[in-house]
PDB file of C-alpha atoms and ligand atoms in Angstrom:
ATOM      1  CA  UNK A   1      94.802  99.282 154.267  1.00  0.00           C
ATOM      2  CA  UNK A   2      94.190  95.916 152.578  1.00  0.00           C
ATOM      3  CA  UNK A   3      92.423  96.060 149.233  1.00  0.00           C
ATOM      4  CA  UNK A   4      88.765  94.950 149.577  1.00  0.00           C
ATOM      5  CA  UNK A   5      88.142  91.604 147.913  1.00  0.00           C
ATOM      6  CA  UNK A   6      85.113  89.501 147.044  1.00  0.00           C
ATOM      7  CA  UNK A   7      84.561  85.828 146.381  1.00  0.00           C
ATOM      8  CA  UNK A   8      82.945  84.370 143.290  1.00  0.00           C
ATOM      9  CA  UNK A   9      81.981  80.841 142.320  1.00  0.00           C
ATOM     10  CA  UNK A  10      82.789  79.423 138.907  1.00  0.00           C
ATOM     11  CA  UNK A  11      79.508  78.779 137.097  1.00  0.00           C
ATOM     12  CA  UNK A  12      81.048  77.457 133.892  1.00  0.00           C
ATOM     13  CA  UNK A  13      84.294  77.132 132.001  1.00  0.00           C
ATOM     14  CA  UNK A  14      84.152  76.494 128.271  1.00  0.00           C
ATOM     15  CA  UNK A  15      86.589  76.451 125.381  1.00  0.00           C
ATOM     16  CA  UNK A  16      85.971  79.218 122.801  1.00  0.00           C
ATOM     17  CA  UNK A  17      88.955  78.261 120.625  1.00  0.00           C
ATOM     18  CA  UNK A  18      91.799  75.798 121.124  1.00  0.00           C
ATOM     19  CA  UNK A  19      93.743  78.422 123.152  1.00  0.00           C
ATOM     20  CA  UNK A  20      90.998  80.615 124.583  1.00  0.00           C
ATOM     21  CA  UNK A  21      88.522  79.880 127.359  1.00  0.00           C
ATOM     22  CA  UNK A  22      85.496  81.644 128.764  1.00  0.00           C
ATOM     23  CA  UNK A  23      84.922  81.598 132.490  1.00  0.00           C
ATOM     24  CA  UNK A  24      81.612  82.696 133.980  1.00  0.00           C
ATOM     25  CA  UNK A  25      81.766  83.638 137.659  1.00  0.00           C
ATOM     26  CA  UNK A  26      78.948  84.440 140.043  1.00  0.00           C
ATOM     27  CA  UNK A  27      79.618  86.700 142.972  1.00  0.00           C
ATOM     28  CA  UNK A  28      78.688  85.496 146.411  1.00  0.00           C
ATOM     29  CA  UNK A  29      78.090  89.069 147.590  1.00  0.00           C
ATOM     30  CA  UNK A  30      76.029  91.746 145.828  1.00  0.00           C
ATOM     31  CA  UNK A  31      76.495  92.084 142.040  1.00  0.00           C
ATOM     32  CA  UNK A  32      79.490  94.126 140.977  1.00  0.00           C
ATOM     33  CA  UNK A  33      78.713  97.409 139.286  1.00  0.00           C
ATOM     34  CA  UNK A  34      81.218  98.126 136.505  1.00  0.00           C
ATOM     35  CA  UNK A  35      81.588  99.935 133.206  1.00  0.00           C
ATOM     36  CA  UNK A  36      82.194  98.080 129.962  1.00  0.00           C
ATOM     37  CA  UNK A  37      85.960  98.009 129.427  1.00  0.00           C
ATOM     38  CA  UNK A  38      86.866  97.627 133.099  1.00  0.00           C
ATOM     39  CA  UNK A  39      88.670  94.647 134.642  1.00  0.00           C
ATOM     40  CA  UNK A  40      88.949  92.723 137.873  1.00  0.00           C
ATOM     41  CA  UNK A  41      92.102  91.555 139.615  1.00  0.00           C
ATOM     42  CA  UNK A  42      92.012  87.845 140.402  1.00  0.00           C
ATOM     43  CA  UNK A  43      93.974  86.705 143.480  1.00  0.00           C
ATOM     44  CA  UNK A  44      95.188  83.276 142.451  1.00  0.00           C
ATOM     45  CA  UNK A  45      96.607  80.718 144.929  1.00  0.00           C
ATOM     46  CA  UNK A  46      99.662  79.955 142.781  1.00  0.00           C
ATOM     47  CA  UNK A  47     103.214  81.197 142.217  1.00  0.00           C
ATOM     48  CA  UNK A  48     106.109  81.560 144.621  1.00  0.00           C
ATOM     49  CA  UNK A  49     104.400  84.246 146.709  1.00  0.00           C
ATOM     50  CA  UNK A  50     100.627  83.738 146.438  1.00  0.00           C
ATOM     51  CA  UNK A  51      98.255  85.319 145.848  1.00  0.00           C
ATOM     52  CA  UNK A  52      99.248  85.988 142.255  1.00  0.00           C
ATOM     53  CA  UNK A  53      97.387  89.066 140.950  1.00  0.00           C
ATOM     54  CA  UNK A  54      96.186  88.794 137.382  1.00  0.00           C
ATOM     55  CA  UNK A  55      93.884  91.257 135.616  1.00  0.00           C
ATOM     56  CA  UNK A  56      91.015  90.136 133.358  1.00  0.00           C
ATOM     57  CA  UNK A  57      88.563  92.362 131.539  1.00  0.00           C
ATOM     58  CA  UNK A  58      84.846  91.697 131.560  1.00  0.00           C
ATOM     59  CA  UNK A  59      83.663  90.353 128.208  1.00  0.00           C
ATOM     60  CA  UNK A  60      79.973  90.966 128.865  1.00  0.00           C
ATOM     61  CA  UNK A  61      78.257  93.955 130.525  1.00  0.00           C
ATOM     62  CA  UNK A  62      76.956  93.554 134.075  1.00  0.00           C
ATOM     63  CA  UNK A  63      73.750  91.613 134.696  1.00  0.00           C
ATOM     64  CA  UNK A  64      71.209  91.928 137.505  1.00  0.00           C
ATOM     65  CA  UNK A  65      72.166  88.492 138.798  1.00  0.00           C
ATOM     66  CA  UNK A  66      75.837  89.466 138.856  1.00  0.00           C
ATOM     67  CA  UNK A  67      77.601  87.066 136.492  1.00  0.00           C
ATOM     68  CA  UNK A  68      81.099  88.109 135.433  1.00  0.00           C
ATOM     69  CA  UNK A  69      82.240  86.732 132.096  1.00  0.00           C
ATOM     70  CA  UNK A  70      85.979  86.550 131.492  1.00  0.00           C
ATOM     71  CA  UNK A  71      87.729  85.404 128.315  1.00  0.00           C
ATOM     72  CA  UNK A  72      91.425  84.604 128.371  1.00  0.00           C
ATOM     73  CA  UNK A  73      94.107  82.861 126.347  1.00  0.00           C
ATOM     74  CA  UNK A  74      96.313  80.143 127.790  1.00  0.00           C
ATOM     75  CA  UNK A  75      99.793  81.671 127.765  1.00  0.00           C
ATOM     76  CA  UNK A  76     102.517  79.010 127.346  1.00  0.00           C
ATOM     77  CA  UNK A  77     104.119  78.611 130.776  1.00  0.00           C
ATOM     78  CA  UNK A  78     101.801  81.344 132.126  1.00  0.00           C
ATOM     79  CA  UNK A  79     101.208  80.589 135.794  1.00  0.00           C
ATOM     80  CA  UNK A  80      97.954  82.526 136.104  1.00  0.00           C
ATOM     81  CA  UNK A  81      96.242  81.544 132.856  1.00  0.00           C
ATOM     82  CA  UNK A  82      97.209  77.883 133.252  1.00  0.00           C
ATOM     83  CA  UNK A  83      95.643  77.891 136.728  1.00  0.00           C
ATOM     84  CA  UNK A  84      92.473  79.487 135.340  1.00  0.00           C
ATOM     85  CA  UNK A  85      92.260  76.780 132.662  1.00  0.00           C
ATOM     86  CA  UNK A  86      92.065  74.157 135.414  1.00  0.00           C
ATOM     87  CA  UNK A  87      89.131  75.810 137.236  1.00  0.00           C
ATOM     88  CA  UNK A  88      85.804  74.006 137.054  1.00  0.00           C
ATOM     89  CA  UNK A  89      82.201  74.730 138.050  1.00  0.00           C
ATOM     90  CA  UNK A  90      81.874  75.140 141.801  1.00  0.00           C
ATOM     91  CA  UNK A  91      85.449  76.339 142.416  1.00  0.00           C
ATOM     92  CA  UNK A  92      85.941  79.671 144.189  1.00  0.00           C
ATOM     93  CA  UNK A  93      87.910  82.710 143.022  1.00  0.00           C
ATOM     94  CA  UNK A  94      88.878  85.790 145.006  1.00  0.00           C
ATOM     95  CA  UNK A  95      89.062  89.132 143.233  1.00  0.00           C
ATOM     96  CA  UNK A  96      89.131  92.898 143.675  1.00  0.00           C
ATOM     97  CA  UNK A  97      87.714  95.578 141.459  1.00  0.00           C
ATOM     98  CA  UNK A  98      86.366  96.824 139.208  1.00  0.00           C
ATOM     99  CA  UNK A  99      89.392  98.766 137.996  1.00  0.00           C
ATOM    100  CA  UNK A 100      90.416 100.703 134.908  1.00  0.00           C
ATOM    101  CA  UNK A 101      89.705 103.708 132.712  1.00  0.00           C
ATOM    102  CA  UNK A 102      89.581 102.031 129.289  1.00  0.00           C
ATOM    103  CA  UNK A 103      85.880 102.799 128.906  1.00  0.00           C
ATOM    104  CA  UNK A 104      83.680 104.488 126.338  1.00  0.00           C
ATOM    105  CA  UNK A 105      84.156 108.266 126.211  1.00  0.00           C
ATOM    106  CA  UNK A 106      81.256 110.269 127.607  1.00  0.00           C
ATOM    107  CA  UNK A 107      81.017 112.274 124.365  1.00  0.00           C
ATOM    108  CA  UNK A 108      80.711 110.116 121.262  1.00  0.00           C
ATOM    109  CA  UNK A 109      80.994 112.770 118.561  1.00  0.00           C
ATOM    110  CA  UNK A 110      83.374 111.017 116.146  1.00  0.00           C
ATOM    111  CA  UNK A 111      83.788 107.555 114.645  1.00  0.00           C
ATOM    112  CA  UNK A 112      85.052 105.017 117.166  1.00  0.00           C
ATOM    113  CA  UNK A 113      88.000 102.983 115.926  1.00  0.00           C
ATOM    114  CA  UNK A 114      88.766  99.966 118.087  1.00  0.00           C
ATOM    115  CA  UNK A 115      91.990  98.093 117.391  1.00  0.00           C
ATOM    116  CA  UNK A 116      92.833  94.897 119.254  1.00  0.00           C
ATOM    117  CA  UNK A 117      95.155  91.972 119.074  1.00  0.00           C
ATOM    118  CA  UNK A 118      93.781  88.606 120.193  1.00  0.00           C
ATOM    119  CA  UNK A 119      92.330  88.789 123.742  1.00  0.00           C
ATOM    120  CA  UNK A 120      92.739  92.569 123.586  1.00  0.00           C
ATOM    121  CA  UNK A 121      89.314  92.322 121.961  1.00  0.00           C
ATOM    122  CA  UNK A 122      87.677  91.272 125.255  1.00  0.00           C
ATOM    123  CA  UNK A 123      86.967  94.725 126.779  1.00  0.00           C
ATOM    124  CA  UNK A 124      86.056  96.064 123.319  1.00  0.00           C
ATOM    125  CA  UNK A 125      83.500  93.277 122.846  1.00  0.00           C
ATOM    126  CA  UNK A 126      81.937  94.348 126.137  1.00  0.00           C
ATOM    127  CA  UNK A 127      81.743  97.979 124.920  1.00  0.00           C
ATOM    128  CA  UNK A 128      80.236  96.861 121.592  1.00  0.00           C
ATOM    129  CA  UNK A 129      77.463  95.065 123.467  1.00  0.00           C
ATOM    130  CA  UNK A 130      76.614  98.342 125.210  1.00  0.00           C
ATOM    131  CA  UNK A 131      76.879 100.412 122.017  1.00  0.00           C
ATOM    132  CA  UNK A 132      74.760  98.091 119.876  1.00  0.00           C
ATOM    133  CA  UNK A 133      72.121  97.322 122.518  1.00  0.00           C
ATOM    134  CA  UNK A 134      70.502 100.395 120.949  1.00  0.00           C
ATOM    135  CA  UNK A 135      71.241 102.231 117.717  1.00  0.00           C
ATOM    136  CA  UNK A 136      74.744 103.641 118.134  1.00  0.00           C
ATOM    137  CA  UNK A 137      75.054 107.406 117.676  1.00  0.00           C
ATOM    138  CA  UNK A 138      78.002 107.124 115.305  1.00  0.00           C
ATOM    139  CA  UNK A 139      80.038 104.764 113.136  1.00  0.00           C
ATOM    140  CA  UNK A 140      82.186 102.082 114.696  1.00  0.00           C
ATOM    141  CA  UNK A 141      85.133 100.250 113.155  1.00  0.00           C
ATOM    142  CA  UNK A 142      86.811  97.220 114.723  1.00  0.00           C
ATOM    143  CA  UNK A 143      90.192  96.002 113.512  1.00  0.00           C
ATOM    144  CA  UNK A 144      90.885  92.676 115.226  1.00  0.00           C
ATOM    145  CA  UNK A 145      94.092  90.724 114.735  1.00  0.00           C
ATOM    146  CA  UNK A 146      94.328  87.040 115.609  1.00  0.00           C
ATOM    147  CA  UNK A 147      97.247  84.616 115.412  1.00  0.00           C
ATOM    148  CA  UNK A 148      95.269  82.180 113.203  1.00  0.00           C
ATOM    149  CA  UNK A 149      91.967  82.242 111.387  1.00  0.00           C
ATOM    150  CA  UNK A 150      90.424  79.861 113.913  1.00  0.00           C
ATOM    151  CA  UNK A 151      91.719  82.064 116.757  1.00  0.00           C
ATOM    152  CA  UNK A 152      89.824  85.200 115.668  1.00  0.00           C
ATOM    153  CA  UNK A 153      87.760  85.853 118.781  1.00  0.00           C
ATOM    154  CA  UNK A 154      84.023  86.560 118.591  1.00  0.00           C
ATOM    155  CA  UNK A 155      84.412  86.314 114.808  1.00  0.00           C
ATOM    156  CA  UNK A 156      80.882  85.096 113.929  1.00  0.00           C
ATOM    157  CA  UNK A 157      79.345  87.562 116.337  1.00  0.00           C
ATOM    158  CA  UNK A 158      81.227  90.480 114.770  1.00  0.00           C
ATOM    159  CA  UNK A 159      80.440  89.328 111.221  1.00  0.00           C
ATOM    160  CA  UNK A 160      76.751  89.195 112.156  1.00  0.00           C
ATOM    161  CA  UNK A 161      76.961  92.660 113.699  1.00  0.00           C
ATOM    162  CA  UNK A 162      78.526  93.969 110.488  1.00  0.00           C
ATOM    163  CA  UNK A 163      75.775  92.388 108.378  1.00  0.00           C
ATOM    164  CA  UNK A 164      72.973  93.773 110.525  1.00  0.00           C
ATOM    165  CA  UNK A 165      74.269  97.270 111.360  1.00  0.00           C
ATOM    166  CA  UNK A 166      75.240  99.621 108.556  1.00  0.00           C
ATOM    167  CA  UNK A 167      77.212 101.756 111.020  1.00  0.00           C
ATOM    168  CA  UNK A 168      79.486  98.891 112.032  1.00  0.00           C
ATOM    169  CA  UNK A 169      82.559  97.783 110.077  1.00  0.00           C
ATOM    170  CA  UNK A 170      84.703  94.796 111.009  1.00  0.00           C
ATOM    171  CA  UNK A 171      88.175  94.140 109.626  1.00  0.00           C
ATOM    172  CA  UNK A 172      89.587  90.821 110.869  1.00  0.00           C
ATOM    173  CA  UNK A 173      93.289  90.216 110.223  1.00  0.00           C
ATOM    174  CA  UNK A 174      95.459  87.145 110.710  1.00  0.00           C
ATOM    175  CA  UNK A 175      99.076  87.644 111.736  1.00  0.00           C
ATOM    176  CA  UNK A 176     100.757  84.334 112.485  1.00  0.00           C
ATOM    177  CA  UNK A 177     104.148  86.040 112.691  1.00  0.00           C
ATOM    178  CA  UNK A 178     103.726  87.686 116.087  1.00  0.00           C
ATOM    179  CA  UNK A 179     103.289  91.242 117.288  1.00  0.00           C
ATOM    180  CA  UNK A 180     105.467  93.008 114.707  1.00  0.00           C
ATOM    181  CA  UNK A 181     103.523  91.448 111.836  1.00  0.00           C
ATOM    182  CA  UNK A 182     100.284  92.310 113.629  1.00  0.00           C
ATOM    183  CA  UNK A 183     101.408  95.949 113.870  1.00  0.00           C
ATOM    184  CA  UNK A 184     102.495  96.067 110.210  1.00  0.00           C
ATOM    185  CA  UNK A 185      99.217  94.613 108.925  1.00  0.00           C
ATOM    186  CA  UNK A 186      97.158  96.891 111.134  1.00  0.00           C
ATOM    187  CA  UNK A 187      99.071  99.962 109.963  1.00  0.00           C
ATOM    188  CA  UNK A 188      98.430  98.968 106.340  1.00  0.00           C
ATOM    189  CA  UNK A 189      94.711  99.036 107.134  1.00  0.00           C
ATOM    190  CA  UNK A 190      94.788 102.173 109.269  1.00  0.00           C
ATOM    191  CA  UNK A 191      96.932 104.478 107.102  1.00  0.00           C
ATOM    192  CA  UNK A 192      94.374 105.143 104.334  1.00  0.00           C
ATOM    193  CA  UNK A 193      91.570 105.469 106.877  1.00  0.00           C
ATOM    194  CA  UNK A 194      93.322 107.900 109.204  1.00  0.00           C
ATOM    195  CA  UNK A 195      95.857 109.996 107.315  1.00  0.00           C
ATOM    196  CA  UNK A 196      94.268 113.193 105.988  1.00  0.00           C
ATOM    197  CA  UNK A 197      90.814 112.083 107.208  1.00  0.00           C
ATOM    198  CA  UNK A 198      88.639 113.655 109.941  1.00  0.00           C
ATOM    199  CA  UNK A 199      89.701 112.638 113.423  1.00  0.00           C
ATOM    200  CA  UNK A 200      88.294 109.472 115.006  1.00  0.00           C
ATOM    201  CA  UNK A 201      88.271 108.200 118.595  1.00  0.00           C
ATOM    202  CA  UNK A 202      91.013 105.516 118.677  1.00  0.00           C
ATOM    203  CA  UNK A 203      90.842 102.820 121.368  1.00  0.00           C
ATOM    204  CA  UNK A 204      93.701 100.288 121.290  1.00  0.00           C
ATOM    205  CA  UNK A 205      94.143  97.126 123.373  1.00  0.00           C
ATOM    206  CA  UNK A 206      96.718  94.327 123.544  1.00  0.00           C
ATOM    207  CA  UNK A 207     100.287  93.870 124.638  1.00  0.00           C
ATOM    208  CA  UNK A 208     102.664  96.873 124.704  1.00  0.00           C
ATOM    209  CA  UNK A 209     104.530  95.656 121.625  1.00  0.00           C
ATOM    210  CA  UNK A 210     101.277  95.934 119.698  1.00  0.00           C
ATOM    211  CA  UNK A 211      99.679  99.009 121.267  1.00  0.00           C
ATOM    212  CA  UNK A 212     102.668 101.368 121.497  1.00  0.00           C
ATOM    213  CA  UNK A 213     103.591 101.530 117.774  1.00  0.00           C
ATOM    214  CA  UNK A 214      99.940 102.061 116.910  1.00  0.00           C
ATOM    215  CA  UNK A 215      99.599 104.872 119.415  1.00  0.00           C
ATOM    216  CA  UNK A 216     102.764 106.406 117.931  1.00  0.00           C
ATOM    217  CA  UNK A 217     101.128 106.189 114.493  1.00  0.00           C
ATOM    218  CA  UNK A 218      98.114 108.174 115.692  1.00  0.00           C
ATOM    219  CA  UNK A 219     100.347 110.752 117.388  1.00  0.00           C
ATOM    220  CA  UNK A 220     102.372 111.146 114.163  1.00  0.00           C
ATOM    221  CA  UNK A 221      99.064 111.591 112.331  1.00  0.00           C
ATOM    222  CA  UNK A 222      98.293 114.642 114.517  1.00  0.00           C
ATOM    223  CA  UNK A 223      96.508 113.157 117.534  1.00  0.00           C
ATOM    224  CA  UNK A 224      97.357 114.225 121.079  1.00  0.00           C
ATOM    225  CA  UNK A 225      98.451 111.310 123.261  1.00  0.00           C
ATOM    226  CA  UNK A 226      95.401 111.698 125.480  1.00  0.00           C
ATOM    227  CA  UNK A 227      93.130 111.406 122.442  1.00  0.00           C
ATOM    228  CA  UNK A 228      94.355 107.826 121.929  1.00  0.00           C
ATOM    229  CA  UNK A 229      92.850 105.553 124.578  1.00  0.00           C
ATOM    230  CA  UNK A 230      94.898 102.459 125.322  1.00  0.00           C
ATOM    231  CA  UNK A 231      94.893  99.370 127.533  1.00  0.00           C
ATOM    232  CA  UNK A 232      98.003  97.207 127.726  1.00  0.00           C
ATOM    233  CA  UNK A 233      98.040  93.650 129.023  1.00  0.00           C
ATOM    234  CA  UNK A 234     101.709  93.282 130.036  1.00  0.00           C
TER     235      UNK A 234
HETATM  236  C1  FAD B   1      94.228  95.683 132.546  1.00  0.00           C
HETATM  237  C2  FAD B   1      94.469  94.269 132.042  1.00  0.00           C
HETATM  238  C3  FAD B   1      93.418  93.529 131.519  1.00  0.00           C
HETATM  239  C4  FAD B   1      93.660  92.237 131.034  1.00  0.00           C
HETATM  240  N1  FAD B   1      92.616  91.541 130.497  1.00  0.00           N
HETATM  241  C5  FAD B   1      92.857  90.312 129.965  1.00  0.00           C
HETATM  242  C6  FAD B   1      91.805  89.576 129.348  1.00  0.00           C
HETATM  243  O1  FAD B   1      90.644  89.994 129.329  1.00  0.00           O
HETATM  244  N2  FAD B   1      92.111  88.374 128.793  1.00  0.00           N
HETATM  245  C7  FAD B   1      93.399  87.882 128.816  1.00  0.00           C
HETATM  246  O2  FAD B   1      93.630  86.793 128.261  1.00  0.00           O
HETATM  247  N3  FAD B   1      94.402  88.534 129.417  1.00  0.00           N
HETATM  248  C8  FAD B   1      94.163  89.723 130.008  1.00  0.00           C
HETATM  249  N4  FAD B   1      95.177  90.392 130.620  1.00  0.00           N
HETATM  250  C9  FAD B   1      96.483  89.714 130.771  1.00  0.00           C
HETATM  251  C10 FAD B   1      96.451  88.840 132.041  1.00  0.00           C
HETATM  252  O3  FAD B   1      96.354  89.664 133.199  1.00  0.00           O
HETATM  253  C11 FAD B   1      97.737  88.031 132.220  1.00  0.00           C
HETATM  254  O4  FAD B   1      98.854  88.858 132.116  1.00  0.00           O
HETATM  255  C12 FAD B   1      97.858  86.897 131.201  1.00  0.00           C
HETATM  256  O5  FAD B   1      96.749  86.010 131.333  1.00  0.00           O
HETATM  257  C13 FAD B   1      99.177  86.145 131.412  1.00  0.00           C
HETATM  258  O6  FAD B   1      99.254  85.761 132.761  1.00  0.00           O
HETATM  259  P1  FAD B   1     100.043  84.435 133.179  1.00  0.00           P
HETATM  260  O7  FAD B   1     100.218  84.439 134.662  1.00  0.00           O
HETATM  261  O8  FAD B   1      99.372  83.246 132.571  1.00  0.00           O
HETATM  262  O9  FAD B   1     101.407  84.580 132.444  1.00  0.00           O
HETATM  263  P2  FAD B   1     102.829  85.012 133.067  1.00  0.00           P
HETATM  264  O10 FAD B   1     103.370  83.863 133.843  1.00  0.00           O
HETATM  265  O11 FAD B   1     102.672  86.299 133.786  1.00  0.00           O
HETATM  266  O12 FAD B   1     103.644  85.247 131.734  1.00  0.00           O
HETATM  267  C14 FAD B   1     103.241  86.303 130.913  1.00  0.00           C
HETATM  268  C15 FAD B   1     104.205  86.417 129.767  1.00  0.00           C
HETATM  269  O13 FAD B   1     103.563  85.871 128.621  1.00  0.00           O
HETATM  270  C16 FAD B   1     103.471  86.838 127.575  1.00  0.00           C
HETATM  271  N5  FAD B   1     102.046  86.912 127.132  1.00  0.00           N
HETATM  272  C17 FAD B   1     101.540  86.197 126.123  1.00  0.00           C
HETATM  273  N6  FAD B   1     100.224  86.462 125.955  1.00  0.00           N
HETATM  274  C18 FAD B   1      99.866  87.387 126.879  1.00  0.00           C
HETATM  275  C19 FAD B   1      98.656  88.078 127.213  1.00  0.00           C
HETATM  276  N7  FAD B   1      97.485  87.874 126.567  1.00  0.00           N
HETATM  277  N8  FAD B   1      98.639  88.972 128.220  1.00  0.00           N
HETATM  278  C20 FAD B   1      99.790  89.192 128.896  1.00  0.00           C
HETATM  279  N9  FAD B   1     100.982  88.550 128.665  1.00  0.00           N
HETATM  280  C21 FAD B   1     101.033  87.669 127.640  1.00  0.00           C
HETATM  281  C22 FAD B   1     104.016  88.142 128.088  1.00  0.00           C
HETATM  282  O14 FAD B   1     105.113  88.522 127.287  1.00  0.00           O
HETATM  283  C23 FAD B   1     104.498  87.877 129.516  1.00  0.00           C
HETATM  284  O15 FAD B   1     105.858  88.096 129.660  1.00  0.00           O
HETATM  285  C24 FAD B   1      94.961  91.683 131.106  1.00  0.00           C
HETATM  286  C25 FAD B   1      96.004  92.417 131.674  1.00  0.00           C
HETATM  287  C26 FAD B   1      95.768  93.698 132.124  1.00  0.00           C
HETATM  288  C27 FAD B   1      96.919  94.484 132.728  1.00  0.00           C
END
């Protein structure tokens, strides 16, 4: 059976950084109900065998009016993301979803440690909005790695959150040298926080080259694989 799809209209497309854009879509049908951390699959009319399926996480929790906010980086030579960059207000997009299990655990009984590289922060930002809409029940740490200082996503927002909530810590890192450097820097931060300390709830997001070594670190530190929640983008 064909996957059910919906149509949305582009409300706005704005540049967040020189490589990252935010797209706000409005569904034509009834508003989509989704959990923070989930994603939709866009069916894009490009590529050799369209539609090209590309997944994008929601950056903002659901609203009554049904806007879907996506944030994505323009991948060099990336067919899907380059097409998305060209979309303008009034254009239509077809999608399916919501999909995915990278969502907040039902029991929040330990510190949450979110680790993301670049646009891997998008679903985490959505979860933070849910968590900090009221006083969160526990401490939250975000380690966010960007390729340049001016490409640290949601940086001001996270700094403000850290200044206004004593239970929130934000560690931004810049790794211009690619995924391996991003992993190395992140491990330098994580080791003293994790090794020999009470267990946390780790949630990791980014490309496989970033997420897999970090998951392996947690497993080596005594975590079961299922205790380490991950979302990979490639
Ligand atoms: C569950 C899920 C959620 C996702 N959510 C987001 C999101 O919220 N924002 C977002 O920007 N992307 C997200 N992605 C990635 C997105 O679906 C596309 O893979 C990405 O935009 C590249 O598509 P493309 O067609 O432009 O590039 P392609 O033509 O498919 O080329 C991709 C190549 O570029 C490299 N690459 C560089 N940067 C990325 C990247 N960020 N993601 C994937 N590959 C990359 C990879 O090595 C890959 O080989 C998500 C992916 C998954 C599976």
